Amino acid sequence: NIDELAQATGKDEAIDYVSITEHLIQESITYPHTAYSDLYEFPYASCLSCDYSGEMIEISERQYWLPTCYVEEASSDITELSCKLRKGLVRTVEQILSPLQSIGLFMSGGLDSRVLGELIVKCGKPGLAITICDTLNLETETARKAAAAIGLEHKVLLRDLEYYPNLINDLLALEGPHANFNRGTFLGFQKELE
């Protein structure tokens, strides 16, 4: 949709190369930026209203949901807040994992998967760290080292050369014509993961 908006407003030539680089490296662009230097994302959970009744178009913005915090939860002590976050995360992971016999974790080697991997091990559940990629690269090596450091078995699954061309029909059936191929990078590996 942002590409269509850029084209409709004539801003499709104003490429934000920092955001494009960020997308290529991290597969995301930091909010509120977009791939275009003159277009920004609208705040989450917001309504945009346009009134065409006057001589000028009047635009108003309203957020219909904002996160709330009770007074007793508020704190500027980052250490205290990080401890609360960790306790909440551990409690939630333990609740989710408690009925499971074994756990598979997609392991990129990044901070999120390393933290979850450590929590899986601390829950005493057998787990398997899985990295799915196109080639053996820095990510696979980082994931392997991270899995070994936290005590998880690690398995690498490689996509073959025809993976993406063969993915098109399945992804379009799942998501429709606006499918994002970044979300299809694990399709077709069910047999290898059973």
mmCIF file of N, CA and C in Angstrom, residues 9-146:
data_model
loop_
_atom_site.group_PDB
_atom_site.id
_atom_site.type_symbol
_atom_site.label_atom_id
_atom_site.label_comp_id
_atom_site.label_asym_id
_atom_site.label_seq_id
_atom_site.Cartn_x
_atom_site.Cartn_y
_atom_site.Cartn_z
ATOM 1 N N THR A 9 0.973 9.989 -4.983
ATOM 2 C CA THR A 9 1.326 11.333 -4.523
ATOM 3 C C THR A 9 2.570 11.883 -5.215
ATOM 4 N N GLY A 10 3.127 11.109 -6.149
ATOM 5 C CA GLY A 10 4.303 11.569 -6.880
ATOM 6 C C GLY A 10 5.580 11.543 -6.053
ATOM 7 N N LYS A 11 5.603 10.770 -4.986
ATOM 8 C CA LYS A 11 6.787 10.709 -4.124
ATOM 9 C C LYS A 11 7.567 9.415 -4.301
ATOM 10 N N ASP A 12 7.259 8.676 -5.361
ATOM 11 C CA ASP A 12 7.896 7.378 -5.556
ATOM 12 C C ASP A 12 9.358 7.484 -5.978
ATOM 13 N N GLU A 13 9.833 8.668 -6.308
ATOM 14 C CA GLU A 13 11.246 8.857 -6.661
ATOM 15 C C GLU A 13 12.074 9.255 -5.439
ATOM 16 N N ALA A 14 11.425 9.605 -4.341
ATOM 17 C CA ALA A 14 12.124 10.059 -3.133
ATOM 18 C C ALA A 14 12.475 8.852 -2.262
ATOM 19 N N ILE A 15 13.426 8.058 -2.712
ATOM 20 C CA ILE A 15 13.805 6.829 -2.025
ATOM 21 C C ILE A 15 14.618 7.158 -0.779
ATOM 22 N N ASP A 16 14.292 6.495 0.328
ATOM 23 C CA ASP A 16 15.055 6.637 1.568
ATOM 24 C C ASP A 16 16.045 5.470 1.614
ATOM 25 N N TYR A 17 17.286 5.738 1.206
ATOM 26 C CA TYR A 17 18.275 4.671 1.068
ATOM 27 C C TYR A 17 18.693 4.071 2.411
ATOM 28 N N VAL A 18 18.613 4.846 3.484
ATOM 29 C CA VAL A 18 18.915 4.298 4.809
ATOM 30 C C VAL A 18 17.875 3.234 5.165
ATOM 31 N N SER A 19 16.595 3.529 4.925
ATOM 32 C CA SER A 19 15.537 2.562 5.216
ATOM 33 C C SER A 19 15.618 1.337 4.306
ATOM 34 N N ILE A 20 15.967 1.539 3.051
ATOM 35 C CA ILE A 20 16.133 0.412 2.129
ATOM 36 C C ILE A 20 17.268 -0.489 2.613
ATOM 37 N N THR A 21 18.375 0.111 3.029
ATOM 38 C CA THR A 21 19.501 -0.663 3.559
ATOM 39 C C THR A 21 19.082 -1.423 4.807
ATOM 40 N N GLU A 22 18.340 -0.754 5.684
ATOM 41 C CA GLU A 22 17.851 -1.413 6.895
ATOM 42 C C GLU A 22 16.969 -2.612 6.546
ATOM 43 N N HIS A 23 16.115 -2.459 5.538
ATOM 44 C CA HIS A 23 15.242 -3.558 5.118
ATOM 45 C C HIS A 23 16.055 -4.731 4.567
ATOM 46 N N LEU A 24 17.077 -4.438 3.802
ATOM 47 C CA LEU A 24 17.908 -5.504 3.242
ATOM 48 C C LEU A 24 18.666 -6.263 4.334
ATOM 49 N N ILE A 25 19.075 -5.557 5.380
ATOM 50 C CA ILE A 25 19.833 -6.186 6.457
ATOM 51 C C ILE A 25 18.923 -6.873 7.469
ATOM 52 N N GLN A 26 17.829 -6.193 7.871
ATOM 53 C CA GLN A 26 16.994 -6.698 8.965
ATOM 54 C C GLN A 26 15.604 -7.142 8.543
ATOM 55 N N GLU A 27 15.271 -7.001 7.264
ATOM 56 C CA GLU A 27 13.948 -7.331 6.745
ATOM 57 C C GLU A 27 12.836 -6.518 7.402
ATOM 58 N N SER A 28 13.158 -5.327 7.863
ATOM 59 C CA SER A 28 12.154 -4.428 8.417
ATOM 60 C C SER A 28 12.690 -3.003 8.326
ATOM 61 N N ILE A 29 11.780 -2.059 8.459
ATOM 62 C CA ILE A 29 12.143 -0.645 8.479
ATOM 63 C C ILE A 29 11.618 -0.076 9.784
ATOM 64 N N THR A 30 12.454 0.659 10.487
ATOM 65 C CA THR A 30 12.094 1.207 11.785
ATOM 66 C C THR A 30 10.956 2.207 11.662
ATOM 67 N N TYR A 31 9.930 2.011 12.485
ATOM 68 C CA TYR A 31 8.796 2.921 12.556
ATOM 69 C C TYR A 31 9.296 4.291 12.963
ATOM 70 N N PRO A 32 8.822 5.365 12.395
ATOM 71 C CA PRO A 32 7.734 5.538 11.440
ATOM 72 C C PRO A 32 8.213 5.656 9.994
ATOM 73 N N HIS A 33 9.439 5.293 9.717
ATOM 74 C CA HIS A 33 10.010 5.472 8.386
ATOM 75 C C HIS A 33 9.446 4.455 7.395
ATOM 76 N N THR A 34 9.579 4.782 6.112
ATOM 77 C CA THR A 34 9.191 3.880 5.024
ATOM 78 C C THR A 34 10.341 3.871 4.023
ATOM 79 N N ALA A 35 10.144 3.210 2.915
ATOM 80 C CA ALA A 35 11.163 3.186 1.864
ATOM 81 C C ALA A 35 11.265 4.528 1.139
ATOM 82 N N TYR A 36 10.373 5.454 1.468
ATOM 83 C CA TYR A 36 10.341 6.764 0.809
ATOM 84 C C TYR A 36 10.623 7.853 1.834
ATOM 85 N N SER A 37 11.535 8.771 1.485
ATOM 86 C CA SER A 37 11.959 9.785 2.452
ATOM 87 C C SER A 37 10.853 10.786 2.794
ATOM 88 N N ASP A 38 9.852 10.924 1.949
ATOM 89 C CA ASP A 38 8.787 11.890 2.218
ATOM 90 C C ASP A 38 7.501 11.264 2.732
ATOM 91 N N LEU A 39 7.494 9.953 3.001
ATOM 92 C CA LEU A 39 6.304 9.272 3.510
ATOM 93 C C LEU A 39 6.641 8.539 4.800
ATOM 94 N N TYR A 40 5.755 8.691 5.781
ATOM 95 C CA TYR A 40 5.962 8.057 7.085
ATOM 96 C C TYR A 40 4.729 7.253 7.458
ATOM 97 N N GLU A 41 4.948 6.234 8.285
ATOM 98 C CA GLU A 41 3.822 5.428 8.746
ATOM 99 C C GLU A 41 2.968 6.225 9.712
ATOM 100 N N PHE A 42 1.713 5.937 9.669
ATOM 101 C CA PHE A 42 0.754 6.520 10.586
ATOM 102 C C PHE A 42 0.887 5.789 11.919
ATOM 103 N N PRO A 43 0.655 6.458 13.057
ATOM 104 C CA PRO A 43 0.762 5.759 14.348
ATOM 105 C C PRO A 43 -0.179 4.560 14.406
ATOM 106 N N TYR A 44 0.285 3.485 15.057
ATOM 107 C CA TYR A 44 -0.527 2.286 15.200
ATOM 108 C C TYR A 44 -1.831 2.605 15.914
ATOM 109 N N ALA A 45 -2.850 1.822 15.633
ATOM 110 C CA ALA A 45 -4.160 1.932 16.279
ATOM 111 C C ALA A 45 -4.725 3.350 16.126
ATOM 112 N N SER A 46 -4.676 3.883 14.920
ATOM 113 C CA SER A 46 -5.139 5.239 14.669
ATOM 114 C C SER A 46 -6.166 5.271 13.548
ATOM 115 N N CYS A 47 -6.997 6.294 13.617
ATOM 116 C CA CYS A 47 -7.958 6.579 12.545
ATOM 117 C C CYS A 47 -7.579 7.911 11.922
ATOM 118 N N LEU A 48 -7.652 7.972 10.628
ATOM 119 C CA LEU A 48 -7.401 9.207 9.900
ATOM 120 C C LEU A 48 -8.721 9.607 9.268
ATOM 121 N N SER A 49 -9.177 10.807 9.581
ATOM 122 C CA SER A 49 -10.437 11.295 9.026
ATOM 123 C C SER A 49 -10.167 12.471 8.109
ATOM 124 N N CYS A 50 -10.846 12.487 6.966
ATOM 125 C CA CYS A 50 -10.721 13.579 6.009
ATOM 126 C C CYS A 50 -12.093 14.203 5.815
ATOM 127 N N ASP A 51 -12.164 15.534 5.995
ATOM 128 C CA ASP A 51 -13.418 16.256 5.817
ATOM 129 C C ASP A 51 -13.296 17.101 4.547
ATOM 130 N N TYR A 52 -14.107 16.758 3.538
ATOM 131 C CA TYR A 52 -14.059 17.436 2.256
ATOM 132 C C TYR A 52 -15.124 18.529 2.131
ATOM 133 N N SER A 53 -15.843 18.838 3.208
ATOM 134 C CA SER A 53 -16.995 19.733 3.114
ATOM 135 C C SER A 53 -16.617 21.201 2.924
ATOM 136 N N GLY A 54 -15.448 21.614 3.350
ATOM 137 C CA GLY A 54 -15.052 23.016 3.223
ATOM 138 C C GLY A 54 -14.216 23.263 1.991
ATOM 139 N N GLU A 55 -13.632 24.459 1.933
ATOM 140 C CA GLU A 55 -12.759 24.800 0.816
ATOM 141 C C GLU A 55 -11.457 24.014 0.864
ATOM 142 N N MET A 56 -10.979 23.761 2.063
ATOM 143 C CA MET A 56 -9.744 22.997 2.259
ATOM 144 C C MET A 56 -10.100 21.639 2.852
ATOM 145 N N ILE A 57 -9.367 20.639 2.495
ATOM 146 C CA ILE A 57 -9.563 19.313 3.095
ATOM 147 C C ILE A 57 -8.982 19.363 4.502
ATOM 148 N N GLU A 58 -9.800 19.015 5.478
ATOM 149 C CA GLU A 58 -9.338 18.974 6.866
ATOM 150 C C GLU A 58 -9.068 17.528 7.250
ATOM 151 N N ILE A 59 -7.875 17.309 7.766
ATOM 152 C CA ILE A 59 -7.464 15.962 8.146
ATOM 153 C C ILE A 59 -7.241 15.933 9.650
ATOM 154 N N SER A 60 -7.819 14.939 10.289
ATOM 155 C CA SER A 60 -7.601 14.779 11.732
ATOM 156 C C SER A 60 -7.180 13.342 12.027
ATOM 157 N N GLU A 61 -6.413 13.204 13.077
ATOM 158 C CA GLU A 61 -5.882 11.911 13.482
ATOM 159 C C GLU A 61 -6.353 11.629 14.905
ATOM 160 N N ARG A 62 -6.749 10.379 15.133
ATOM 161 C CA ARG A 62 -7.187 9.992 16.472
ATOM 162 C C ARG A 62 -6.718 8.574 16.736
ATOM 163 N N GLN A 63 -6.027 8.384 17.843
ATOM 164 C CA GLN A 63 -5.632 7.032 18.224
ATOM 165 C C GLN A 63 -6.774 6.422 19.021
ATOM 166 N N TYR A 64 -7.249 5.255 18.577
ATOM 167 C CA TYR A 64 -8.366 4.603 19.253
ATOM 168 C C TYR A 64 -7.896 3.642 20.334
ATOM 169 N N TRP A 65 -6.601 3.414 20.438
ATOM 170 C CA TRP A 65 -6.075 2.573 21.501
ATOM 171 C C TRP A 65 -4.674 3.042 21.854
ATOM 172 N N LEU A 66 -4.432 3.193 23.128
ATOM 173 C CA LEU A 66 -3.105 3.524 23.620
ATOM 174 C C LEU A 66 -2.775 2.584 24.771
ATOM 175 N N PRO A 67 -1.532 2.132 24.882
ATOM 176 C CA PRO A 67 -1.192 1.293 26.024
ATOM 177 C C PRO A 67 -1.347 2.084 27.311
ATOM 178 N N THR A 68 -1.793 1.404 28.338
ATOM 179 C CA THR A 68 -1.984 2.074 29.625
ATOM 180 C C THR A 68 -1.063 1.451 30.665
ATOM 181 N N CYS A 69 -0.856 2.186 31.719
ATOM 182 C CA CYS A 69 0.007 1.734 32.799
ATOM 183 C C CYS A 69 -0.589 2.243 34.102
ATOM 184 N N TYR A 70 -0.762 1.340 35.051
ATOM 185 C CA TYR A 70 -1.220 1.757 36.366
ATOM 186 C C TYR A 70 -0.112 2.535 37.063
ATOM 187 N N VAL A 71 -0.478 3.471 37.921
ATOM 188 C CA VAL A 71 0.499 4.313 38.611
ATOM 189 C C VAL A 71 1.539 3.456 39.335
ATOM 190 N N GLU A 72 1.093 2.382 39.991
ATOM 191 C CA GLU A 72 2.030 1.544 40.744
ATOM 192 C C GLU A 72 2.979 0.752 39.837
ATOM 193 N N GLU A 73 2.667 0.671 38.549
ATOM 194 C CA GLU A 73 3.544 -0.019 37.604
ATOM 195 C C GLU A 73 4.601 0.902 37.008
ATOM 196 N N ALA A 74 4.365 2.192 37.085
ATOM 197 C CA ALA A 74 5.269 3.161 36.467
ATOM 198 C C ALA A 74 6.586 3.227 37.242
ATOM 199 N N SER A 75 7.666 3.346 36.503
ATOM 200 C CA SER A 75 8.980 3.434 37.130
ATOM 201 C C SER A 75 9.964 3.980 36.120
ATOM 202 N N SER A 76 10.946 4.712 36.605
ATOM 203 C CA SER A 76 12.028 5.166 35.730
ATOM 204 C C SER A 76 13.291 4.352 36.001
ATOM 205 N N ASP A 77 13.182 3.327 36.867
ATOM 206 C CA ASP A 77 14.304 2.464 37.206
ATOM 207 C C ASP A 77 14.407 1.357 36.162
ATOM 208 N N ILE A 78 15.350 1.504 35.228
ATOM 209 C CA ILE A 78 15.474 0.565 34.118
ATOM 210 C C ILE A 78 15.826 -0.839 34.605
ATOM 211 N N THR A 79 16.584 -0.936 35.687
ATOM 212 C CA THR A 79 16.939 -2.252 36.227
ATOM 213 C C THR A 79 15.699 -2.958 36.753
ATOM 214 N N GLU A 80 14.883 -2.233 37.496
ATOM 215 C CA GLU A 80 13.640 -2.814 38.021
ATOM 216 C C GLU A 80 12.702 -3.233 36.879
ATOM 217 N N LEU A 81 12.562 -2.367 35.882
ATOM 218 C CA LEU A 81 11.692 -2.679 34.758
ATOM 219 C C LEU A 81 12.202 -3.892 33.978
ATOM 220 N N SER A 82 13.506 -3.993 33.780
ATOM 221 C CA SER A 82 14.044 -5.143 33.047
ATOM 222 C C SER A 82 13.850 -6.433 33.843
ATOM 223 N N CYS A 83 13.950 -6.370 35.167
ATOM 224 C CA CYS A 83 13.695 -7.558 36.000
ATOM 225 C C CYS A 83 12.232 -7.982 35.896
ATOM 226 N N LYS A 84 11.329 -7.023 35.918
ATOM 227 C CA LYS A 84 9.902 -7.340 35.768
ATOM 228 C C LYS A 84 9.624 -7.950 34.398
ATOM 229 N N LEU A 85 10.242 -7.390 33.362
ATOM 230 C CA LEU A 85 10.066 -7.920 32.012
ATOM 231 C C LEU A 85 10.561 -9.357 31.934
ATOM 232 N N ARG A 86 11.743 -9.619 32.494
ATOM 233 C CA ARG A 86 12.300 -10.980 32.456
ATOM 234 C C ARG A 86 11.400 -11.953 33.214
ATOM 235 N N LYS A 87 10.945 -11.576 34.405
ATOM 236 C CA LYS A 87 10.065 -12.465 35.183
ATOM 237 C C LYS A 87 8.775 -12.756 34.421
ATOM 238 N N GLY A 88 8.198 -11.740 33.813
ATOM 239 C CA GLY A 88 6.971 -11.925 33.031
ATOM 240 C C GLY A 88 7.199 -12.817 31.825
ATOM 241 N N LEU A 89 8.330 -12.629 31.162
ATOM 242 C CA LEU A 89 8.663 -13.442 29.996
ATOM 243 C C LEU A 89 8.877 -14.898 30.400
ATOM 244 N N VAL A 90 9.624 -15.122 31.474
ATOM 245 C CA VAL A 90 9.880 -16.491 31.948
ATOM 246 C C VAL A 90 8.563 -17.167 32.313
ATOM 247 N N ARG A 91 7.714 -16.457 33.031
ATOM 248 C CA ARG A 91 6.415 -17.018 33.444
ATOM 249 C C ARG A 91 5.566 -17.387 32.220
ATOM 250 N N THR A 92 5.514 -16.505 31.237
ATOM 251 C CA THR A 92 4.716 -16.755 30.035
ATOM 252 C C THR A 92 5.264 -17.932 29.239
ATOM 253 N N VAL A 93 6.580 -17.987 29.060
ATOM 254 C CA VAL A 93 7.190 -19.097 28.322
ATOM 255 C C VAL A 93 6.938 -20.413 29.053
ATOM 256 N N GLU A 94 7.076 -20.425 30.363
ATOM 257 C CA GLU A 94 6.818 -21.650 31.133
ATOM 258 C C GLU A 94 5.369 -22.113 30.962
ATOM 259 N N GLN A 95 4.420 -21.181 30.962
ATOM 260 C CA GLN A 95 3.004 -21.541 30.775
ATOM 261 C C GLN A 95 2.766 -22.132 29.389
ATOM 262 N N ILE A 96 3.362 -21.545 28.385
ATOM 263 C CA ILE A 96 3.179 -22.021 27.010
ATOM 264 C C ILE A 96 3.830 -23.390 26.822
ATOM 265 N N LEU A 97 5.012 -23.575 27.390
ATOM 266 C CA LEU A 97 5.768 -24.807 27.163
ATOM 267 C C LEU A 97 5.350 -25.966 28.061
ATOM 268 N N SER A 98 4.697 -25.692 29.174
ATOM 269 C CA SER A 98 4.418 -26.753 30.148
ATOM 270 C C SER A 98 3.684 -27.966 29.570
ATOM 271 N N PRO A 99 2.702 -27.831 28.675
ATOM 272 C CA PRO A 99 2.040 -29.037 28.166
ATOM 273 C C PRO A 99 2.800 -29.746 27.033
ATOM 274 N N LEU A 100 3.875 -29.160 26.547
ATOM 275 C CA LEU A 100 4.586 -29.712 25.396
ATOM 276 C C LEU A 100 5.637 -30.731 25.811
ATOM 277 N N GLN A 101 5.831 -31.754 24.971
ATOM 278 C CA GLN A 101 6.837 -32.786 25.229
ATOM 279 C C GLN A 101 8.221 -32.366 24.750
ATOM 280 N N SER A 102 8.261 -31.694 23.606
ATOM 281 C CA SER A 102 9.527 -31.198 23.061
ATOM 282 C C SER A 102 9.229 -29.930 22.273
ATOM 283 N N ILE A 103 10.270 -29.160 22.043
ATOM 284 C CA ILE A 103 10.086 -27.846 21.427
ATOM 285 C C ILE A 103 11.059 -27.676 20.266
ATOM 286 N N GLY A 104 10.567 -27.108 19.175
ATOM 287 C CA GLY A 104 11.402 -26.701 18.059
ATOM 288 C C GLY A 104 11.431 -25.182 18.026
ATOM 289 N N LEU A 105 12.592 -24.628 17.853
ATOM 290 C CA LEU A 105 12.765 -23.172 17.851
ATOM 291 C C LEU A 105 13.489 -22.768 16.582
ATOM 292 N N PHE A 106 12.894 -21.870 15.803
ATOM 293 C CA PHE A 106 13.604 -21.331 14.654
ATOM 294 C C PHE A 106 14.696 -20.413 15.199
ATOM 295 N N MET A 107 15.929 -20.771 14.957
ATOM 296 C CA MET A 107 17.084 -20.095 15.546
ATOM 297 C C MET A 107 17.817 -19.297 14.482
ATOM 298 N N SER A 108 17.790 -17.980 14.648
ATOM 299 C CA SER A 108 18.540 -17.125 13.736
ATOM 300 C C SER A 108 19.908 -16.778 14.304
ATOM 301 N N GLY A 109 20.058 -16.953 15.600
ATOM 302 C CA GLY A 109 21.285 -16.520 16.264
ATOM 303 C C GLY A 109 21.145 -15.120 16.811
ATOM 304 N N GLY A 110 20.004 -14.472 16.523
ATOM 305 C CA GLY A 110 19.749 -13.139 17.044
ATOM 306 C C GLY A 110 19.323 -13.183 18.507
ATOM 307 N N LEU A 111 19.171 -12.037 19.086
ATOM 308 C CA LEU A 111 18.867 -11.929 20.513
ATOM 309 C C LEU A 111 17.562 -12.622 20.892
ATOM 310 N N ASP A 112 16.510 -12.448 20.096
ATOM 311 C CA ASP A 112 15.210 -13.047 20.437
ATOM 312 C C ASP A 112 15.301 -14.560 20.526
ATOM 313 N N SER A 113 15.877 -15.194 19.499
ATOM 314 C CA SER A 113 15.930 -16.656 19.508
ATOM 315 C C SER A 113 16.906 -17.170 20.564
ATOM 316 N N ARG A 114 17.963 -16.436 20.858
ATOM 317 C CA ARG A 114 18.886 -16.864 21.923
ATOM 318 C C ARG A 114 18.199 -16.835 23.281
ATOM 319 N N VAL A 115 17.442 -15.784 23.554
ATOM 320 C CA VAL A 115 16.726 -15.685 24.837
ATOM 321 C C VAL A 115 15.698 -16.806 24.951
ATOM 322 N N LEU A 116 14.902 -17.023 23.896
ATOM 323 C CA LEU A 116 13.910 -18.100 23.943
ATOM 324 C C LEU A 116 14.574 -19.466 24.073
ATOM 325 N N GLY A 117 15.683 -19.675 23.394
ATOM 326 C CA GLY A 117 16.409 -20.928 23.513
ATOM 327 C C GLY A 117 16.864 -21.185 24.936
ATOM 328 N N GLU A 118 17.386 -20.162 25.580
ATOM 329 C CA GLU A 118 17.816 -20.300 26.972
ATOM 330 C C GLU A 118 16.635 -20.631 27.878
ATOM 331 N N LEU A 119 15.494 -19.994 27.648
ATOM 332 C CA LEU A 119 14.312 -20.265 28.470
ATOM 333 C C LEU A 119 13.792 -21.679 28.257
ATOM 334 N N ILE A 120 13.883 -22.181 27.040
ATOM 335 C CA ILE A 120 13.478 -23.564 26.761
ATOM 336 C C ILE A 120 14.347 -24.524 27.564
ATOM 337 N N VAL A 121 15.648 -24.306 27.538
ATOM 338 C CA VAL A 121 16.575 -25.168 28.271
ATOM 339 C C VAL A 121 16.293 -25.090 29.769
ATOM 340 N N LYS A 122 16.048 -23.881 30.281
ATOM 341 C CA LYS A 122 15.784 -23.717 31.723
ATOM 342 C C LYS A 122 14.468 -24.371 32.142
ATOM 343 N N CYS A 123 13.543 -24.532 31.208
ATOM 344 C CA CYS A 123 12.278 -25.209 31.514
ATOM 345 C C CYS A 123 12.464 -26.731 31.563
ATOM 346 N N GLY A 124 13.640 -27.209 31.176
ATOM 347 C CA GLY A 124 13.919 -28.635 31.221
ATOM 348 C C GLY A 124 13.285 -29.442 30.101
ATOM 349 N N LYS A 125 12.893 -28.782 29.045
ATOM 350 C CA LYS A 125 12.271 -29.478 27.910
ATOM 351 C C LYS A 125 13.320 -29.774 26.849
ATOM 352 N N PRO A 126 13.232 -30.955 26.218
ATOM 353 C CA PRO A 126 14.146 -31.197 25.102
ATOM 354 C C PRO A 126 13.772 -30.270 23.943
ATOM 355 N N GLY A 127 14.777 -29.655 23.346
ATOM 356 C CA GLY A 127 14.499 -28.719 22.269
ATOM 357 C C GLY A 127 15.470 -28.875 21.120
ATOM 358 N N LEU A 128 15.037 -28.422 19.979
ATOM 359 C CA LEU A 128 15.843 -28.456 18.780
ATOM 360 C C LEU A 128 15.846 -27.061 18.172
ATOM 361 N N ALA A 129 17.031 -26.498 17.970
ATOM 362 C CA ALA A 129 17.167 -25.208 17.304
ATOM 363 C C ALA A 129 17.302 -25.475 15.807
ATOM 364 N N ILE A 130 16.460 -24.814 15.018
ATOM 365 C CA ILE A 130 16.415 -25.060 13.574
ATOM 366 C C ILE A 130 16.704 -23.758 12.835
ATOM 367 N N THR A 131 17.638 -23.816 11.921
ATOM 368 C CA THR A 131 17.925 -22.663 11.080
ATOM 369 C C THR A 131 17.626 -23.060 9.641
ATOM 370 N N ILE A 132 16.749 -22.303 8.996
ATOM 371 C CA ILE A 132 16.404 -22.546 7.592
ATOM 372 C C ILE A 132 16.957 -21.384 6.785
ATOM 373 N N CYS A 133 17.776 -21.691 5.787
ATOM 374 C CA CYS A 133 18.401 -20.624 5.015
ATOM 375 C C CYS A 133 18.720 -21.104 3.601
ATOM 376 N N ASP A 134 19.226 -20.190 2.789
ATOM 377 C CA ASP A 134 19.560 -20.501 1.398
ATOM 378 C C ASP A 134 20.963 -21.098 1.266
ATOM 379 N N THR A 135 21.894 -20.610 2.082
ATOM 380 C CA THR A 135 23.275 -21.092 2.046
ATOM 381 C C THR A 135 23.836 -21.083 3.463
ATOM 382 N N LEU A 136 24.888 -21.850 3.672
ATOM 383 C CA LEU A 136 25.596 -21.780 4.948
ATOM 384 C C LEU A 136 26.304 -20.432 4.978
ATOM 385 N N ASN A 137 26.004 -19.639 6.001
ATOM 386 C CA ASN A 137 26.517 -18.274 6.034
ATOM 387 C C ASN A 137 26.772 -17.858 7.487
ATOM 388 N N LEU A 138 26.987 -16.575 7.689
ATOM 389 C CA LEU A 138 27.261 -16.064 9.035
ATOM 390 C C LEU A 138 26.098 -16.333 9.988
ATOM 391 N N GLU A 139 24.870 -16.209 9.483
ATOM 392 C CA GLU A 139 23.700 -16.465 10.336
ATOM 393 C C GLU A 139 23.686 -17.922 10.813
ATOM 394 N N THR A 140 23.974 -18.857 9.934
ATOM 395 C CA THR A 140 23.968 -20.274 10.329
ATOM 396 C C THR A 140 25.060 -20.546 11.350
ATOM 397 N N GLU A 141 26.210 -19.950 11.153
ATOM 398 C CA GLU A 141 27.305 -20.153 12.089
ATOM 399 C C GLU A 141 26.980 -19.530 13.450
ATOM 400 N N THR A 142 26.408 -18.334 13.449
ATOM 401 C CA THR A 142 26.010 -17.690 14.697
ATOM 402 C C THR A 142 24.950 -18.509 15.406
ATOM 403 N N ALA A 143 23.970 -19.008 14.663
ATOM 404 C CA ALA A 143 22.913 -19.833 15.251
ATOM 405 C C ALA A 143 23.486 -21.120 15.835
ATOM 406 N N ARG A 144 24.431 -21.741 15.121
ATOM 407 C CA ARG A 144 25.062 -22.970 15.611
ATOM 408 C C ARG A 144 25.776 -22.717 16.933
ATOM 409 N N LYS A 145 26.558 -21.640 16.983
ATOM 410 C CA LYS A 145 27.296 -21.308 18.211
ATOM 411 C C LYS A 145 26.344 -20.962 19.352
ATOM 412 N N ALA A 146 25.287 -20.220 19.049
ATOM 413 C CA ALA A 146 24.320 -19.849 20.088
ATOM 414 C C ALA A 146 23.619 -21.087 20.637
#
